[in-house]
XYZ file of C-alpha atoms in Angstrom:
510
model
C 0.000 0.000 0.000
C 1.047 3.372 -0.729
C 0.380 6.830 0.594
C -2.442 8.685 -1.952
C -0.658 12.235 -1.805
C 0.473 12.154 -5.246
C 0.269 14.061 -8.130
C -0.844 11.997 -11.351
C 1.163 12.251 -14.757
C -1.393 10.218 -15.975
C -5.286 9.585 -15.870
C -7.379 7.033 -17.315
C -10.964 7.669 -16.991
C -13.269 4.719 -18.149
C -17.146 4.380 -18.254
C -18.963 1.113 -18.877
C -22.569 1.436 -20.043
C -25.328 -1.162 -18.382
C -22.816 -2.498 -16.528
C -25.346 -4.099 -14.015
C -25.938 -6.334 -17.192
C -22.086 -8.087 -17.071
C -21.836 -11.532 -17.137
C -20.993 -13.767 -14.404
C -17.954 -15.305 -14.190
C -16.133 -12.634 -16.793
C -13.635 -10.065 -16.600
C -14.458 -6.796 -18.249
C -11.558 -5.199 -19.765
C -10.925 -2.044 -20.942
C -9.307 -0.361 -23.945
C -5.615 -0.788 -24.030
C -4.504 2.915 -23.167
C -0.579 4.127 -24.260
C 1.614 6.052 -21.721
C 3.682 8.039 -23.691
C 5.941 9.722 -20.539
C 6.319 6.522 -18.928
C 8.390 4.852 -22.188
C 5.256 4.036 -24.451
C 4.282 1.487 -22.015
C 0.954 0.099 -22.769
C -2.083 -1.221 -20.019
C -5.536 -1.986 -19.551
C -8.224 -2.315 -16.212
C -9.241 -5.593 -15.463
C -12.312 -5.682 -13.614
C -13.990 -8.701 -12.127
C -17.812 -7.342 -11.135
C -19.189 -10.438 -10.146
C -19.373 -13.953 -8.456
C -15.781 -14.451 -9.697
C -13.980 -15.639 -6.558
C -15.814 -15.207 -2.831
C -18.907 -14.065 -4.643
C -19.021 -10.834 -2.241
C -16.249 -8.856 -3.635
C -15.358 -6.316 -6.600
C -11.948 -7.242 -7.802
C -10.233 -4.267 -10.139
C -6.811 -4.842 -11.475
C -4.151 -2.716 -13.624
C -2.518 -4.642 -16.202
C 0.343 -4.102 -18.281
C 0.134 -5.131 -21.828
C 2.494 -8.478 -22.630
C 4.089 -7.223 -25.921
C 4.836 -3.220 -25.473
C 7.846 -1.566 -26.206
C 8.634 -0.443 -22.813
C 11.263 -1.329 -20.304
C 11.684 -4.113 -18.557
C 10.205 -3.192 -15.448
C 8.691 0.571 -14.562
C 7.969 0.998 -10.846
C 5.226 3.274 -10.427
C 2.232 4.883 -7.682
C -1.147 4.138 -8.829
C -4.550 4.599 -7.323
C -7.824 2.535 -8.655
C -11.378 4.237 -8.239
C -14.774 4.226 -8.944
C -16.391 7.717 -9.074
C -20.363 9.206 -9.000
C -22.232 11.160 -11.159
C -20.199 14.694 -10.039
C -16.981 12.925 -10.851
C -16.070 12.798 -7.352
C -14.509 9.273 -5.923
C -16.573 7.241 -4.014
C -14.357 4.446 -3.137
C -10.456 4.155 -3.705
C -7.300 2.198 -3.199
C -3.790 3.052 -3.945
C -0.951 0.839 -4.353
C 2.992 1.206 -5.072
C 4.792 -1.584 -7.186
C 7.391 -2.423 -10.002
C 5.361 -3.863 -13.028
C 7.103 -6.349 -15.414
C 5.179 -6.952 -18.892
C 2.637 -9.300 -18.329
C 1.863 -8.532 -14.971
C -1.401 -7.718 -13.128
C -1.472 -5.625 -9.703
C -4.594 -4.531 -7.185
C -7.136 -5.351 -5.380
C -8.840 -8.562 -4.824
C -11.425 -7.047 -2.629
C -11.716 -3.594 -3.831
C -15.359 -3.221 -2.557
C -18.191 -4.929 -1.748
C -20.738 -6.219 -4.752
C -23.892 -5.580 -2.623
C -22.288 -1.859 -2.097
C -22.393 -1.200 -5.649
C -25.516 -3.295 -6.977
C -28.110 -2.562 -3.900
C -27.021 -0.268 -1.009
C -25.092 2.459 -2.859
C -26.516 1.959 -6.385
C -27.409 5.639 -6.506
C -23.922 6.468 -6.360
C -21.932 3.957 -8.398
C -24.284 3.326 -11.117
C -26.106 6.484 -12.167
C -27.751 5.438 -15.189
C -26.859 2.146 -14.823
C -23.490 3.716 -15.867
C -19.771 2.640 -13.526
C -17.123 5.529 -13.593
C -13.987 3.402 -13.155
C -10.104 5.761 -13.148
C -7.019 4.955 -12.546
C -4.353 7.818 -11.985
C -0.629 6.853 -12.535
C 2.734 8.286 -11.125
C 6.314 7.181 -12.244
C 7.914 6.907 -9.028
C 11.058 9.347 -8.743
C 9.807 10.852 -11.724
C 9.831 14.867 -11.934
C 5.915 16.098 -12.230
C 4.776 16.998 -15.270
C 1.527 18.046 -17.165
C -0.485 15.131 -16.772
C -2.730 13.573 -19.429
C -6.262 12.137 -19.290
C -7.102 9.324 -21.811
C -10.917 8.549 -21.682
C -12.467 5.993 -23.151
C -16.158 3.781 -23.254
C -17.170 0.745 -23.382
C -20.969 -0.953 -23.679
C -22.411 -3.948 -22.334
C -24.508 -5.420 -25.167
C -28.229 -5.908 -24.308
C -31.334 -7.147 -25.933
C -34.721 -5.849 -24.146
C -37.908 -7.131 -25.611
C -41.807 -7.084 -24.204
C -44.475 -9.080 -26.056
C -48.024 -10.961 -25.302
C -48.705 -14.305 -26.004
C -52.269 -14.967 -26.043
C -53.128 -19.415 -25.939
C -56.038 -20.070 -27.239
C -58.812 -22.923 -26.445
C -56.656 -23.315 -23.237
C -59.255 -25.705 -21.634
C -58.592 -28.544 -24.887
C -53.943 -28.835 -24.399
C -54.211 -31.797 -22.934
C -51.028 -33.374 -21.193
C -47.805 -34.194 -24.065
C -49.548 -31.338 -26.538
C -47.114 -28.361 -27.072
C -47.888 -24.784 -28.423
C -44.945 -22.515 -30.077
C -44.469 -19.086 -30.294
C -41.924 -17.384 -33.225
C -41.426 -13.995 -31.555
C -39.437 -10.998 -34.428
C -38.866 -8.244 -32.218
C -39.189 -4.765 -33.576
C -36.554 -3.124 -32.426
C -34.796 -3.363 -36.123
C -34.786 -7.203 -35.649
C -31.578 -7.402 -33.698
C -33.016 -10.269 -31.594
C -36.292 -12.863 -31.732
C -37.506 -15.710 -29.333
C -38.709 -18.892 -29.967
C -41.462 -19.809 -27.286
C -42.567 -23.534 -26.883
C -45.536 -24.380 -24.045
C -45.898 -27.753 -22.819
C -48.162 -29.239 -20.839
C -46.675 -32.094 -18.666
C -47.943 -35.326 -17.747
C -48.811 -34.913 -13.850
C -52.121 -34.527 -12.277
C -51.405 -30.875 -12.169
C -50.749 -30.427 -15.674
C -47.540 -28.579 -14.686
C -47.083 -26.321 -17.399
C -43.945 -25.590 -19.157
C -42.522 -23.558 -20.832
C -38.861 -23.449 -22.667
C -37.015 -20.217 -23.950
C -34.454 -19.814 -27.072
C -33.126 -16.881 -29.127
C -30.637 -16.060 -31.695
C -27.754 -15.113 -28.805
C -27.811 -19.040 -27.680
C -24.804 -19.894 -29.096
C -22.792 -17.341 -27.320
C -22.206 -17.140 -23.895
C -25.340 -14.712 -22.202
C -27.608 -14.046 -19.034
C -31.203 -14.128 -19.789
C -33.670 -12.591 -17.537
C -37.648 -13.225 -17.648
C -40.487 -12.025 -15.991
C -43.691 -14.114 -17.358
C -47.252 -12.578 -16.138
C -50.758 -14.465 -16.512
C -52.635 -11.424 -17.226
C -56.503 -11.122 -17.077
C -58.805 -9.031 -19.393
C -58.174 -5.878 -18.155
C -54.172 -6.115 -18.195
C -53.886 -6.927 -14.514
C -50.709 -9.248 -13.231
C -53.064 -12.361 -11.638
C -49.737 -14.279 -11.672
C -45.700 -13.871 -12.368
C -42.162 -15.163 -11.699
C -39.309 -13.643 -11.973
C -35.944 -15.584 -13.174
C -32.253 -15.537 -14.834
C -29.777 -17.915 -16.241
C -26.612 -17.738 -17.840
C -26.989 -19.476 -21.078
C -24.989 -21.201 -23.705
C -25.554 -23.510 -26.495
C -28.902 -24.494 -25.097
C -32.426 -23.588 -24.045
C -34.093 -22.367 -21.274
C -36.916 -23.879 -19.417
C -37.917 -21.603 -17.244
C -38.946 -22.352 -13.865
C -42.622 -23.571 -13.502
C -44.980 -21.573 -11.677
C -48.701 -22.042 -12.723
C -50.862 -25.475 -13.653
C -53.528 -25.796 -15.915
C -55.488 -27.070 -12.705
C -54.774 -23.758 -10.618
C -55.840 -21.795 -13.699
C -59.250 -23.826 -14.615
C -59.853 -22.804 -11.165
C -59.535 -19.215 -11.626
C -60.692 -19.693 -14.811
C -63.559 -16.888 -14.715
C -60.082 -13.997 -14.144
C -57.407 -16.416 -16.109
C -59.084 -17.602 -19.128
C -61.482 -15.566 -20.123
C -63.063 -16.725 -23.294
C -60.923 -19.782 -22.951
C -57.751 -18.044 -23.819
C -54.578 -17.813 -21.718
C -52.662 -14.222 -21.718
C -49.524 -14.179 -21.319
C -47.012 -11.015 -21.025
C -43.210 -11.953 -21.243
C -40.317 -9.076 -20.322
C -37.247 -10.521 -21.076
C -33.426 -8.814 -21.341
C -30.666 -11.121 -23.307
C -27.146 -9.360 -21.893
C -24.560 -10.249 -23.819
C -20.560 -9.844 -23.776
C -18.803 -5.975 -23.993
C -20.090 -5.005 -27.501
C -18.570 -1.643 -27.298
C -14.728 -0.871 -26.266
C -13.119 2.297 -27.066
C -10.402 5.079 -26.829
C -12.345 8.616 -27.361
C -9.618 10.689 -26.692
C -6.378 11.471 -25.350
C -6.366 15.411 -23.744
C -4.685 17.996 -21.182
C -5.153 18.028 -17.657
C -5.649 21.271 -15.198
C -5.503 20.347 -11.848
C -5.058 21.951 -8.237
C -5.830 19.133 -6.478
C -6.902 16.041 -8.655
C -9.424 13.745 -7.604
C -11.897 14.266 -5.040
C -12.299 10.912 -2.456
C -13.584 10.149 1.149
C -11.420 7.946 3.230
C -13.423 5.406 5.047
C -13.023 1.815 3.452
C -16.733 1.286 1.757
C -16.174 4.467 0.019
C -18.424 7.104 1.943
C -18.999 10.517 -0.175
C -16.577 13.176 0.744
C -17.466 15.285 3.662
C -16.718 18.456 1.802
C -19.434 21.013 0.829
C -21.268 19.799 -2.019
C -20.546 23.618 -4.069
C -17.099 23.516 -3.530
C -16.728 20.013 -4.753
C -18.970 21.060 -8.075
C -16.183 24.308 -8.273
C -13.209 22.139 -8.462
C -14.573 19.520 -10.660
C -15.269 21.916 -12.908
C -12.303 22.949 -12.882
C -10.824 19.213 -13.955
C -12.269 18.945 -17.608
C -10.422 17.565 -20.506
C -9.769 19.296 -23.095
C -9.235 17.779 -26.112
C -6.076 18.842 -27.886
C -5.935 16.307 -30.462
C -9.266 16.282 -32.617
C -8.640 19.476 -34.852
C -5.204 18.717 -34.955
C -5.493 14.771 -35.810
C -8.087 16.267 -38.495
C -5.485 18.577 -40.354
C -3.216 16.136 -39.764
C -5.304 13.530 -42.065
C -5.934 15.954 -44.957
C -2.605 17.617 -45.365
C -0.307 14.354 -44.243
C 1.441 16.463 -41.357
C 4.477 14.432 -39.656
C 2.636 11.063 -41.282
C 5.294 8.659 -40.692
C 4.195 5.882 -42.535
C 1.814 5.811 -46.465
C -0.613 3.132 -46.513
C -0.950 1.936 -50.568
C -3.998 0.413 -52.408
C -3.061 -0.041 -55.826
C -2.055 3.337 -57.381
C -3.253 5.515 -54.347
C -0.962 6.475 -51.455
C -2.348 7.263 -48.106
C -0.037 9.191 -45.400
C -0.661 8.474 -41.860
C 0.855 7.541 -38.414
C 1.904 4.732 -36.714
C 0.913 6.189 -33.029
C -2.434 7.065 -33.990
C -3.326 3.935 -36.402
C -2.037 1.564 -33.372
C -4.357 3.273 -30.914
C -7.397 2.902 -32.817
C -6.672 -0.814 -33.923
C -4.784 -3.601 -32.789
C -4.586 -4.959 -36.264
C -2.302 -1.964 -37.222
C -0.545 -2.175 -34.308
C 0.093 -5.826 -35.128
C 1.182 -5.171 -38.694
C 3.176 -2.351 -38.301
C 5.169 -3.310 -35.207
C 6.053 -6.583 -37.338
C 7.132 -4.273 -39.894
C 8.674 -0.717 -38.043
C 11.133 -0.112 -40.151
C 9.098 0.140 -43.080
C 8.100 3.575 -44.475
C 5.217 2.483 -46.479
C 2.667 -0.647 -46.382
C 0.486 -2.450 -48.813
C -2.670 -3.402 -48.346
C -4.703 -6.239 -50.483
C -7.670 -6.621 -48.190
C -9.541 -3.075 -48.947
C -10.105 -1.210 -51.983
C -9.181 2.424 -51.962
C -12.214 4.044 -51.355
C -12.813 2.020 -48.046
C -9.366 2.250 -46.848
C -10.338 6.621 -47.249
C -13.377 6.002 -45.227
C -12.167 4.094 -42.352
C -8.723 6.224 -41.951
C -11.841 9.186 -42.124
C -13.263 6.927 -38.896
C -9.974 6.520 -37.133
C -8.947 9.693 -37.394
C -12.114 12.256 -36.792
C -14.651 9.665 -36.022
C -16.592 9.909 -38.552
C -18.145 8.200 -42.134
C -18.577 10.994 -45.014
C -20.711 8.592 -47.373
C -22.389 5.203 -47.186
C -24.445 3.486 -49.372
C -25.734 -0.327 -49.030
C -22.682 -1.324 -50.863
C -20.322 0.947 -49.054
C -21.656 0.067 -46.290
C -20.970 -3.793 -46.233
C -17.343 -3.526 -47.601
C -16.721 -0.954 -44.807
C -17.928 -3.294 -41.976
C -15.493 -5.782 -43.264
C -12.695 -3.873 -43.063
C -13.516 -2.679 -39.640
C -14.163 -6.168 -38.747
C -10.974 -6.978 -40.037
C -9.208 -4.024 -38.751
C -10.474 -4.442 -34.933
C -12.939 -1.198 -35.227
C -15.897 -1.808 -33.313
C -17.131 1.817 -33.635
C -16.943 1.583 -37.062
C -18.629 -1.875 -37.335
C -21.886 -0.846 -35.141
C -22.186 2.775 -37.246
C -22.158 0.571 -40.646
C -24.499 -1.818 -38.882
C -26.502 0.955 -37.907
C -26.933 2.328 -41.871
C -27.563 -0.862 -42.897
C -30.689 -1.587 -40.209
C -32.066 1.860 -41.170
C -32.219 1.447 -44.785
C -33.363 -1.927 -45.913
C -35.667 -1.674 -48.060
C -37.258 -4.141 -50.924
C -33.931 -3.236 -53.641
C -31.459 -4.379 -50.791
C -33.426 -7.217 -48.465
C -31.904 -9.845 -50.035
C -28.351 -8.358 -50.223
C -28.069 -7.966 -46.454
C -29.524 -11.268 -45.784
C -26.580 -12.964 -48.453
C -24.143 -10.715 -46.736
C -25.451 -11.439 -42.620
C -25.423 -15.281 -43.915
C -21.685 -14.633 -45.578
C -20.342 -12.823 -42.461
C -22.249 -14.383 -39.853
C -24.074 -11.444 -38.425
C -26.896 -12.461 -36.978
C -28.840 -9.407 -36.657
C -28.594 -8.468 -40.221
C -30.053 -11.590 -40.716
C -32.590 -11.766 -38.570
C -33.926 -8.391 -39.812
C -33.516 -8.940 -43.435
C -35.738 -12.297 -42.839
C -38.556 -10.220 -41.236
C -38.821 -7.224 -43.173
C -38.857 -10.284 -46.555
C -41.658 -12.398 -44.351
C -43.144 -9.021 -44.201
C -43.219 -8.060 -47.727
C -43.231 -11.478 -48.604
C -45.763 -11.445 -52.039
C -43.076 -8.616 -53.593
C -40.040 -9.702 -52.468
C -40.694 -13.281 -54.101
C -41.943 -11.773 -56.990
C -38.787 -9.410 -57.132
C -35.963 -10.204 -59.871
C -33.272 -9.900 -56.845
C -35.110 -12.951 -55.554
C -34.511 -15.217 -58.514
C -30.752 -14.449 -58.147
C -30.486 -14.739 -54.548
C -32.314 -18.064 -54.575
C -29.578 -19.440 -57.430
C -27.215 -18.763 -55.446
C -27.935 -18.992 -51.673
C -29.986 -22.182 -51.849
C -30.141 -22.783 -47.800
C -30.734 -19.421 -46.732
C -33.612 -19.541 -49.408
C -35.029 -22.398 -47.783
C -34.524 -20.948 -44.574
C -36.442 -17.638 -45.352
C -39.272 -19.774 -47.212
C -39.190 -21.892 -44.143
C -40.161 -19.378 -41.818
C -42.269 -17.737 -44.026
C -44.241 -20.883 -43.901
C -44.070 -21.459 -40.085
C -45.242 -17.584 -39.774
C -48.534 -18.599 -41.945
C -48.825 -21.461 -40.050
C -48.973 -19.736 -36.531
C -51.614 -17.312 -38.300
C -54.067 -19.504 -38.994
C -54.225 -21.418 -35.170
């Protein structure tokens, strides 16, 4: 342990979106962040929110990165915190050590998970939102201007609220089953498959199993299922979650066709069972970005309190609002990086397609992607670079991305070869806005194009929505000319579509 009257040179300042969504069992790590005054050293936080070791404990770790350029060892002050809503700590621990590469140091009990989920919610998770920063010192190192690096990261999650409404309840009889095919319509990113059984037991215990399109990747599913009567009133729920993989769900039994006959003048009015499902699908970090490196102002940086659990600071709440005003970033690389791309200035290495020659730098192009960072510390001494995997006209775009953030043109075309690239190229940003584009503007010319290219590149959501809005418009879309080609060539997604074009027709008419 080290004393916590220090001066940073260096502040990383991360915020993790829905984090009360993270998966058991799994580490959430942030962007790899560069340290330029402490050699180019390179690190990431490691934080373990859940059930990973006594169940009852945070743990929150800084890492250094296995393969940076750095020295040997660095020995260096460090302090790990989690901050509210006014950007003022609410629990802290510092810590003085020599890091070799590869190595992980902090705290195995850095606060309590009841703290942060129930007692203190309020306070570390405004918004469903954690503030995690870690503030770095060289140790015998001269102060200097520090730096703040901030950065984001999201918790993928699926939220979806439908009715299921059974009816002639009264004739299921025990072995029948009933299925649901649930398309969400939030742009098709996720859908449900519902199947209600009836079991064999004097009860008739009913059943009822749970699948989506996120099964084969590791998720927590939570459920609320209602019996609802006529007038939308909860007569009966349960609440559950699982952490799924590779299989489905049967959820946890909680009504019988004999307890509902019963009731059956609220239940089952005009023999039809209502049911109301709420169910979230969170899945792994989706999201995982540097937004900026800036400049740092402070007097006195970082405000904290000093008892163990992390109690608010006893200060008055106006002066703590002055000086934390006082501690913004600001941003000293975005018009620059942005002059920088158009005119070339100190570009230090020219990416080539073909007959075009794009100038750019190695710092910047490593911090954005690790797939640059790969290829051009296995080739440093190289002043230019070749690349065979993008045309020209995406490689402009997505230097346009890493550099300023943003996409000057897309089209449904564009659009795909760009998320390749940023696939390719380790640019999730980039990936979700192309995404994005594509979601908003399918339409009857490009359907079948983004199913092909969801089936081609495995993304799910793409396909699911392309399926739904062609079930949809199914009598024109079969009819189009695009269908004929897409049918020639993509003979089991075809079948697939046609499949549950059928099984949607089928539901219809019971």
């Amino acid at each position: 342990m080290a004393s916590d009257d220090f001066i940073a040179e260096f502040i990383f300042q991360w915020k993790i979106h829905n984090f009360s969504y993270c998966l058991p069992w799994k580490c959430i790590r942030s962007p790899t962040f560069v340290v330029e005054s402490m050699d180019n050293t390179e690190w990431c936080l490691h934080i373990w929110p859940k059930d990973y070791t006594d169940g009852i404990h945070m743990e929150y770790y800084l890492y250094r990165i296995s393969n940076d350029r750095g020295p040997e060892r660095i020995e260096i002050k460090f302090e790990l915190s989690f901050k509210d809503v006014n950007d003022i700590q609410v629990v802290k621990e510092v810590m003085q050590d020599t890091f070799e590469r590869d190595e992980f140091k902090g705290f195995a009990k850095f606060v309590g998970q009841d703290t942060v989920y129930k007692h203190r919610r309020s306070e570390y998770l405004p918004d469903d939102t954690l503030t995690a920063c870690c503030r770095m010192q060289r140790v015998e190192r001269d102060i200097i201007d520090p730096i703040l690096c901030d950065a984001t990261s999201v918790i993928g999650v699926e939220r979806s609220s439908f009715n299921w409404t059974i009816e002639n309840f009264s004739s299921i009889q025990n072995g029948d089953k009933r299925m649901m095919l649930v398309h969400t319509d939030s742009k098709g990113k996720s859908s449900f498959t519902l199947i209600l059984s009836l079991m064999d037991d004097p009860e008739g215990e009913i059943q009822i199993e749970i699948s989506h399109n996120y099964m084969d990747q590791p998720n927590m599913t939570n459920c609320e299922i209602c019996v609802m009567d006529d007038s939308n009133n909860i007569i009966h729920s349960k609440k559950d979650s699982r952490y799924l993989e590779g299989k489905f769900w049967i959820f946890p039994s909680f009504i019988t066709k004999r307890k509902l006959m019963a009731d059956e003048d609220t239940c089952l009015i005009k023999d039809e069972l209502n049911l109301k499902f709420d169910i979230s699908v969170s899945l792994d970090v989706t999201y995982n970005e540097i937004n900026a490196y800036g400049r740092y102002f402070p007097e006195d940086i970082g405000s904290s309190s000093n008892s163990d659990e992390g109690c608010l600071s006893s200060k008055n709440s106006e002066s703590e609002h002055s000086d934390t005003a006082d501690l913004r970033v600001f941003e000293i690389y975005l018009d620059e990086l942005k002059c920088w791309y158009e005119d070339g200035t100190f570009s230090d290495i020219i990416l080539k397609v073909g007959k075009e020659s794009f100038p750019a730098h190695r710092l910047i192009l490593s911090m954005k992607s690790s797939k640059f960072k790969e290829m051009l510390v296995k080739d440093s001494k190289k002043k230019d670079m070749e690349l065979t995997d993008v045309d020209a006209e995406t490689l402009r775009e997505l230097l346009n991305f890493i550099y300023i953030g943003e996409v000057e043109k897309l089209d449904c075309d564009s659009a795909t070869k760009l998320y390749v690239a940023a696939k390719n190229y380790n640019l999730l940003g980039l990936e979700q806005t192309c995404l994005v584009y594509l979601i908003e503007n399918i339409e009857v010319s490009t359907a079948w194009n983004i199913l092909k290219f969801g089936g081609e590149h495995d993304v799910d959501e793409l396909k699911t929505l392309a399926k739904d809005f062609i079930i949809d418009n199914a009598t024109e879309m079969i009819h189009s000319h695009e269908w004929k080609e897409f049918a020639t060539d993509n003979i089991k997604l075809a079948l697939e579509t046609i499949q549950e074009m059928y099984l949607k027709q089928t539901e219809e008419k019971f």
